[in-house]
Coordinates of C-alpha atoms and ligand atoms in Angstrom, one line a residue:
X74 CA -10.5 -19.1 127.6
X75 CA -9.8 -21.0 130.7
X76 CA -6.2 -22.5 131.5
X77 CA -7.4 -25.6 132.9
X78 CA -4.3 -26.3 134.7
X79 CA -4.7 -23.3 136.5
X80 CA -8.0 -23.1 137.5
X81 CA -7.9 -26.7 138.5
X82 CA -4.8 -25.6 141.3
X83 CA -6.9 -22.3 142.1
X84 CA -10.3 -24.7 142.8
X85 CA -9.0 -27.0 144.7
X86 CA -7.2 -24.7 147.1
X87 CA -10.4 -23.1 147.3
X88 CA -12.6 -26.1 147.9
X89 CA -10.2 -27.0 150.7
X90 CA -10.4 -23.7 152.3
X91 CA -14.4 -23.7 152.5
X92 CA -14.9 -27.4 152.9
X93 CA -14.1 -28.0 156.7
X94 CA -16.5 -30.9 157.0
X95 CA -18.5 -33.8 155.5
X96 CA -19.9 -32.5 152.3
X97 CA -22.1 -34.2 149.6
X98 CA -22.0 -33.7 145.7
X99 CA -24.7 -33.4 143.9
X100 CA -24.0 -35.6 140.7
X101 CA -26.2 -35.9 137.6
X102 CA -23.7 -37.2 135.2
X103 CA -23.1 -34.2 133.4
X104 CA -20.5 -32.9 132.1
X105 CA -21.0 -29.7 135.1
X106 CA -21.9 -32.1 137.7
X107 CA -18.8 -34.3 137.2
X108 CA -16.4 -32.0 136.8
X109 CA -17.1 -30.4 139.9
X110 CA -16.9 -34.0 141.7
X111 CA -13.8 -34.9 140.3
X112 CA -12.9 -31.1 141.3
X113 CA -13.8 -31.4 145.2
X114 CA -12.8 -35.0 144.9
X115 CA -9.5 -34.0 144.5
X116 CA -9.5 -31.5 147.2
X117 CA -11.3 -33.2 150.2
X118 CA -11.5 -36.7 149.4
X119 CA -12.5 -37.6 152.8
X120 CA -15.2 -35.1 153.4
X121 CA -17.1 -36.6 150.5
X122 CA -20.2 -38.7 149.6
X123 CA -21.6 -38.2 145.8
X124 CA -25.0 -38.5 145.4
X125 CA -27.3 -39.2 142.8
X126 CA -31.0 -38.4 142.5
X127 CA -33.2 -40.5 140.3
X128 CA -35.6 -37.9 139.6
X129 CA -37.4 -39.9 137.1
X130 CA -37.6 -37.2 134.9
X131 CA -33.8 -38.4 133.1
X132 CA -33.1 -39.4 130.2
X133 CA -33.4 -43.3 129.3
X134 CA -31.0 -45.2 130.8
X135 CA -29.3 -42.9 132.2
X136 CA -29.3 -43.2 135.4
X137 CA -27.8 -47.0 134.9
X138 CA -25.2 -45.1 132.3
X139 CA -24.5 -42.5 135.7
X140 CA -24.1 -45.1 137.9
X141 CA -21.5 -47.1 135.1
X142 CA -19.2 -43.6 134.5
X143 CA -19.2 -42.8 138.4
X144 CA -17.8 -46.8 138.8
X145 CA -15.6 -46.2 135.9
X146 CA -14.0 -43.2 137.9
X147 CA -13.7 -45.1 141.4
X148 CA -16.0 -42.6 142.9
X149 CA -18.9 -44.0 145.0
X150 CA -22.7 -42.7 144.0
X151 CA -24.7 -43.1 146.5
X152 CA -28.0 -43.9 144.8
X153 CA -31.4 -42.7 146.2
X154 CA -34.6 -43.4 143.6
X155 CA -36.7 -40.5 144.2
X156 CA -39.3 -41.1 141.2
X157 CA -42.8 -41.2 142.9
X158 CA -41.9 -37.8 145.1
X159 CA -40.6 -35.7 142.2
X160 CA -43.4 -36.8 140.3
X161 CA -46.2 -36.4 143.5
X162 CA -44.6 -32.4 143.9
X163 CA -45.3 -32.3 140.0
X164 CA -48.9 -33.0 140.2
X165 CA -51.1 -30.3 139.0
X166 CA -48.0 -28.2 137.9
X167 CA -48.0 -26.8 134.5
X168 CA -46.3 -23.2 134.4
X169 CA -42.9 -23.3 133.5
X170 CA -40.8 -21.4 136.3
X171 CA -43.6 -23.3 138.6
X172 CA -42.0 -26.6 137.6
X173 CA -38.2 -25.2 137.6
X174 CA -38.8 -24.0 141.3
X175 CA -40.2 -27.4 142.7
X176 CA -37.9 -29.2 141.4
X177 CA -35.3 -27.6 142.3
X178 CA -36.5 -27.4 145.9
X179 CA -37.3 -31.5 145.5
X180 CA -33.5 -31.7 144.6
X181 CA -32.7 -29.4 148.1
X182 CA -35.2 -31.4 150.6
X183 CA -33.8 -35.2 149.2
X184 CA -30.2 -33.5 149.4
X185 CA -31.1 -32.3 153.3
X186 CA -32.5 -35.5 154.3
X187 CA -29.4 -37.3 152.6
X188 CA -26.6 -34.6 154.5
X189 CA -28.8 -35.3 157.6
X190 CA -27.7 -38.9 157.8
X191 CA -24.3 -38.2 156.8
X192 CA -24.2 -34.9 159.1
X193 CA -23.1 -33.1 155.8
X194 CA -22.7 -29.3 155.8
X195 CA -22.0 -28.6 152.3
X196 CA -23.2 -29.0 149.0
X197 CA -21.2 -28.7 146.0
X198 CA -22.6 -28.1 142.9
X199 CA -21.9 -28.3 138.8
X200 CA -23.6 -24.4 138.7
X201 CA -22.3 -22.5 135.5
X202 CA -21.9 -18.9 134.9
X203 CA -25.1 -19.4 132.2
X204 CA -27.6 -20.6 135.0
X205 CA -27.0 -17.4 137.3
X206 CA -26.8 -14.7 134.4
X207 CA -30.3 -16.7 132.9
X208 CA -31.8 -16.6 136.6
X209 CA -31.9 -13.0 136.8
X210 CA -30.8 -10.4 139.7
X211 CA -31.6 -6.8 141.1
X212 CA -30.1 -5.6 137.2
X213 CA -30.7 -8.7 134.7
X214 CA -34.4 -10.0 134.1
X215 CA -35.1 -13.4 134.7
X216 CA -35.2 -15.6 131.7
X217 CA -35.8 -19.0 133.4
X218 CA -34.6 -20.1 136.7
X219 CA -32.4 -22.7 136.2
X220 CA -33.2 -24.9 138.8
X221 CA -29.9 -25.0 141.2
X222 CA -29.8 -20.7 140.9
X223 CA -33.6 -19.6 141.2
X224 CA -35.4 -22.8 141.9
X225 CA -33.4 -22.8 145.8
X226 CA -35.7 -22.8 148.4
X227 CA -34.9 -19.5 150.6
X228 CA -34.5 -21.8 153.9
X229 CA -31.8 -24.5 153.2
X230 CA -29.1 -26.0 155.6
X231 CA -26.5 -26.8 153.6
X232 CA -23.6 -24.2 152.4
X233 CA -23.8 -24.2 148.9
X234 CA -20.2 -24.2 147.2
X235 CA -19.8 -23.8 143.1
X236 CA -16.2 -24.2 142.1
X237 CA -17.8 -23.6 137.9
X238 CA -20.0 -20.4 139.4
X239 CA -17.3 -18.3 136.6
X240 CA -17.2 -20.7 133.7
X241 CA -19.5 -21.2 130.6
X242 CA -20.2 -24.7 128.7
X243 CA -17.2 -24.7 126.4
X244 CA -14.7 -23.7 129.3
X245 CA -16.1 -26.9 131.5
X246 CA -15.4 -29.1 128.6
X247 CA -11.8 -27.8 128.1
X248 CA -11.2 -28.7 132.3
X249 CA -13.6 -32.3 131.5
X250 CA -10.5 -33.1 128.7
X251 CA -8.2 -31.9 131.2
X252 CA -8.9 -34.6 133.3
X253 CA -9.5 -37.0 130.2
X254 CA -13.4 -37.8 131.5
X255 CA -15.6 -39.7 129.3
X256 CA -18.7 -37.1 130.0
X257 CA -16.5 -34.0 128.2
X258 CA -18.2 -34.6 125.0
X259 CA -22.1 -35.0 126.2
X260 CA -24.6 -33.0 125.1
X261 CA -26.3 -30.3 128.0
X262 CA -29.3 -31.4 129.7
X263 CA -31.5 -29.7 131.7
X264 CA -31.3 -29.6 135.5
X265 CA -35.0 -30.3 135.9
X266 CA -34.8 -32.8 133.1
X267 CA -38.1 -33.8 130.9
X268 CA -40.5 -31.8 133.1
X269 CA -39.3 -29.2 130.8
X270 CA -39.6 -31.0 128.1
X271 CA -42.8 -32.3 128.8
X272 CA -45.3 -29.4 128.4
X273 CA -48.4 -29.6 130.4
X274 CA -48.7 -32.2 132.8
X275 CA -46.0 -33.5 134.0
X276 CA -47.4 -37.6 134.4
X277 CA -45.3 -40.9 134.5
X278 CA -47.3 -41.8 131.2
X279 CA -46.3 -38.3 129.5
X280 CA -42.8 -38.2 130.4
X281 CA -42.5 -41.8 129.3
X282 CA -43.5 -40.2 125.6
X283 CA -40.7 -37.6 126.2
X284 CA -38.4 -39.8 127.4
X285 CA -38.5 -41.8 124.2
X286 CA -38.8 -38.9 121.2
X287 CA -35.7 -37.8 123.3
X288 CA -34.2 -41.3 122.6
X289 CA -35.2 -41.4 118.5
X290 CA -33.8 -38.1 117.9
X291 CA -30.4 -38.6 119.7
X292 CA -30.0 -41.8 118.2
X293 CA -31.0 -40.4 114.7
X294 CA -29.1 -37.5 114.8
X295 CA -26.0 -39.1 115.8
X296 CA -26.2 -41.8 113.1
X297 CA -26.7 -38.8 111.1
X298 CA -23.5 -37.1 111.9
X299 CA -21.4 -40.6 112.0
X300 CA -22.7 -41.3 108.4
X301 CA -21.1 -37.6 107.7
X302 CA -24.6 -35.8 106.2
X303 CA -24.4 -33.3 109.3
X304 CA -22.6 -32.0 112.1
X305 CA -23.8 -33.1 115.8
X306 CA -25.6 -30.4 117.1
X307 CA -24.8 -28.8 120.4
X308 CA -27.9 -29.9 121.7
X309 CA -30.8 -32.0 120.4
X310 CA -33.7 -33.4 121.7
X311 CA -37.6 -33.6 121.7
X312 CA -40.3 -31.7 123.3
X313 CA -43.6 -32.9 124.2
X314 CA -46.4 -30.1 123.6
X315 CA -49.8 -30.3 124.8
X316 CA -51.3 -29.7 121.4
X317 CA -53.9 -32.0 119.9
X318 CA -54.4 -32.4 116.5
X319 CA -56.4 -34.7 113.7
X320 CA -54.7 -37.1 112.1
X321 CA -55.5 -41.0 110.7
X322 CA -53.7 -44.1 112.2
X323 CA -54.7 -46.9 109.4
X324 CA -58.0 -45.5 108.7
X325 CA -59.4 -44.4 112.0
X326 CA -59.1 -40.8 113.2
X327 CA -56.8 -39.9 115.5
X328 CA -56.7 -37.3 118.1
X329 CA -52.7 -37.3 119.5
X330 CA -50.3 -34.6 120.9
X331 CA -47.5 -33.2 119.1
X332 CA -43.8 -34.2 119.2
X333 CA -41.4 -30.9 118.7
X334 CA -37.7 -32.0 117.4
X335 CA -35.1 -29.1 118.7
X336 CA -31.7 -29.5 117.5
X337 CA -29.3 -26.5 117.7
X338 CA -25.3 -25.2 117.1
X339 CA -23.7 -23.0 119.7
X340 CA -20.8 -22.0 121.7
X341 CA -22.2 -21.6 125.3
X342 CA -25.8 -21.5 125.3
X343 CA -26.3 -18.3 125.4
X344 CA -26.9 -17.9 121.9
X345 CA -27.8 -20.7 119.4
X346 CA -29.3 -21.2 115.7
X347 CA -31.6 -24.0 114.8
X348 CA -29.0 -26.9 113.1
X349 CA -29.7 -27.2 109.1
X350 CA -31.2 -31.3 109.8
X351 CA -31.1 -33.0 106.3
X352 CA -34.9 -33.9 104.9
X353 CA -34.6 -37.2 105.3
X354 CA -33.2 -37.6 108.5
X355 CA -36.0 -35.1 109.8
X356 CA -38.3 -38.3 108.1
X357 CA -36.6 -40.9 109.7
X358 CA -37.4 -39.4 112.9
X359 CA -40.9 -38.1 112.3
X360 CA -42.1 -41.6 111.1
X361 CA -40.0 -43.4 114.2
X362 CA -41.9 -41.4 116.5
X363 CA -45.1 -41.8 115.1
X364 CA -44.4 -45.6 114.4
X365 CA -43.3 -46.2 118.2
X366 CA -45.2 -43.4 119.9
X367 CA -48.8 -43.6 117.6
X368 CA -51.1 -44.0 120.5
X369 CA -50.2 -40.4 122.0
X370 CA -48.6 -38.3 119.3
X371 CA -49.8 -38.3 115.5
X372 CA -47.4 -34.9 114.2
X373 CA -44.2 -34.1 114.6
X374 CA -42.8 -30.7 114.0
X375 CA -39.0 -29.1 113.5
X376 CA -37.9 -25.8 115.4
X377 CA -36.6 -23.3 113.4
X378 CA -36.4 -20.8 116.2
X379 CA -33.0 -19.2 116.9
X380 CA -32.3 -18.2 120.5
X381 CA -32.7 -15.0 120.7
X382 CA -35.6 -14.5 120.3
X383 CA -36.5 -18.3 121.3
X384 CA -34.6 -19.9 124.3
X385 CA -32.8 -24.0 123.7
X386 CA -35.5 -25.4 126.0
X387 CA -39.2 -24.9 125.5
X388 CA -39.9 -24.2 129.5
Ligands
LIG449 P1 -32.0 -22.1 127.5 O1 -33.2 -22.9 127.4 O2 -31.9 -21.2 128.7 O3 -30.8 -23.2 127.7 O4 -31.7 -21.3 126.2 C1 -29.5 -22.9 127.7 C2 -28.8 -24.1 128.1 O5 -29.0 -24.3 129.5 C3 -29.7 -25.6 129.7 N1 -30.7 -25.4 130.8 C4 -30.5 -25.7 132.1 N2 -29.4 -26.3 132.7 N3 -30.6 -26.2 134.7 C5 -29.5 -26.6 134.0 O6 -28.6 -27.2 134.5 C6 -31.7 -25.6 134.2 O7 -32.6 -25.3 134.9 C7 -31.6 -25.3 132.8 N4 -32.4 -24.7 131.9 C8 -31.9 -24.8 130.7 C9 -30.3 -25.9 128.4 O8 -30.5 -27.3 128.3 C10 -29.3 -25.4 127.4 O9 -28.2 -26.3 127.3

């Protein structure tokens, strides 16, 4: 386990020793993201521009709840809306490690044209030690790329530095406490958002129906665990699969996608189990989604698929 105290004091002396320049932060709200801000914050406060990209593949609200948390902490976001470019690289891309790489080059090019203007030479960024091991080397295979490890673009122009590069989920948390921020308690999410989450096509229209399963099942599952019939999970959210199936809305046949509910318990990500949901919350949500969602999805299914052999996301 990581002394925070220490490794804070370590970071920060490191930071300063790379970071000779103006750097920017990448900041996604996340609990990795915004420790390393507050990390390089502290170590070259002048050098330092946060920024934060609206990829339009986040969760709802959140980029208004980012931009709330970063004001909270007296640290300027500078806010660039991104939504019609992420989604115009997306077009036509449906194979998972496709997806991961162009978003995370999308991420790179808006981060170069942003430390253009601000004559930035460095990017920090929220990287954790599961990313790299997941992204595979010359002796591990590679699982996904997460999208700030493999999905780089081999020609970038900014020097990339990771004060977290070492540390897994539960480690970040323990420095997030350390510095008392209201992020050390939220749940992962995915680098390149609901694209992975939207399976298929990634459209406006489809991530929309991502965006709010995602919504239903937080919000259910967190009543859930307030009203004391579960746990939290680690992580929870929905998937949307291109899968078509018959159903009947009233009495007309229907011909919708499918809605996959993942909630699991874990330490680090690296391993997880599929959380024991009670029945009736597992309604609550199927007949939300269905209820709000009809004229896209009509079934709604529960993972039970540990990881190994299944991964947390589905992409
Ligand atoms: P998997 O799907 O690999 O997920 O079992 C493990 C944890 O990592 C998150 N995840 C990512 N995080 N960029 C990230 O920052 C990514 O590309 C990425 N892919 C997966 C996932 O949500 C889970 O918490």
């Amino acid at each position: 386990m990581v002394d925070p105290e220490a490794f804070v004091k370590e970071q920060v002396e490191q930071i300063q020793q790379i970071v000779d320049g103006p750097a920017i932060i990448a900041c996604s709200g996340g609990v990795d993201s915004t420790v390393a801000a507050v990390l390089a914050g502290k170590a070259v406060p002048q050098h330092l521009t946060a920024v934060f990209v609206d990829t339009g593949l986040m969760r709802k609200d959140e980029p208004q709840q980012v931009e709330r948390i970063f004001e909270d902490m007296g640290i300027e976001l500078d806010f660039v809306d991104a939504r019609d470019r992420f989604f115009d690289a997306l077009e036509g891309v449906t194979d998972p490690e496709e997806k991961r790489n162009v978003v995370g080059e999308e991420f790179i090019r808006v981060f170069e044209e942003e430390a253009e203007g601000l004559e930035a030479e460095y990017l920090v960024q929220g990287t954790i030690a599961p990313d790299w091991i997941e992204s595979g080397d010359e002796t591990r295979d590679t699982i996904k790329s997460h999208h700030n490890v493999g999905g780089l673009p081999e020609k970038m122009d900014l020097e990339v530095v990771e004060p977290l590069y070492d540390l897994y989920k539960d480690e970040v948390r323990e420095v997030a406490r350390h510095f008392d921020l209201p992020v050390a308690e939220r749940q992962p999410f995915p680098g390149p958002g609901l694209a992975i989450r939207t399976l298929g096509e990634v459209t406006p229209e489809r991530v929309d129906v991502t965006r709010e399963a995602c919504a239903i099942v937080e919000e259910e599952l967190e009543q859930a665990a307030e009203e004391g019939k579960m746990q939290r999970p680690w992580q929870y959210y929905a998937a949307l699969l291109p899968v078509q199936s018959v159903g009947v809305q009233g009495d007309v046949r229907a011909y919708g996608e499918t809605i996959a509910v993942r909630a699991v318990d874990s330490l680090d990500g690296m391993t997880a189990s599929f959380s024991e949901v009670p029945l009736d919350v597992l309604d609550s949500i199927s007949t939300r989604i269905t209820n709000q969602l009809g004229d896209h999805v009509n079934r709604v299914v529960y993972d039970v698929t540990n990881k190994p052999p299944g991964t947390v996301e589905w992409e």
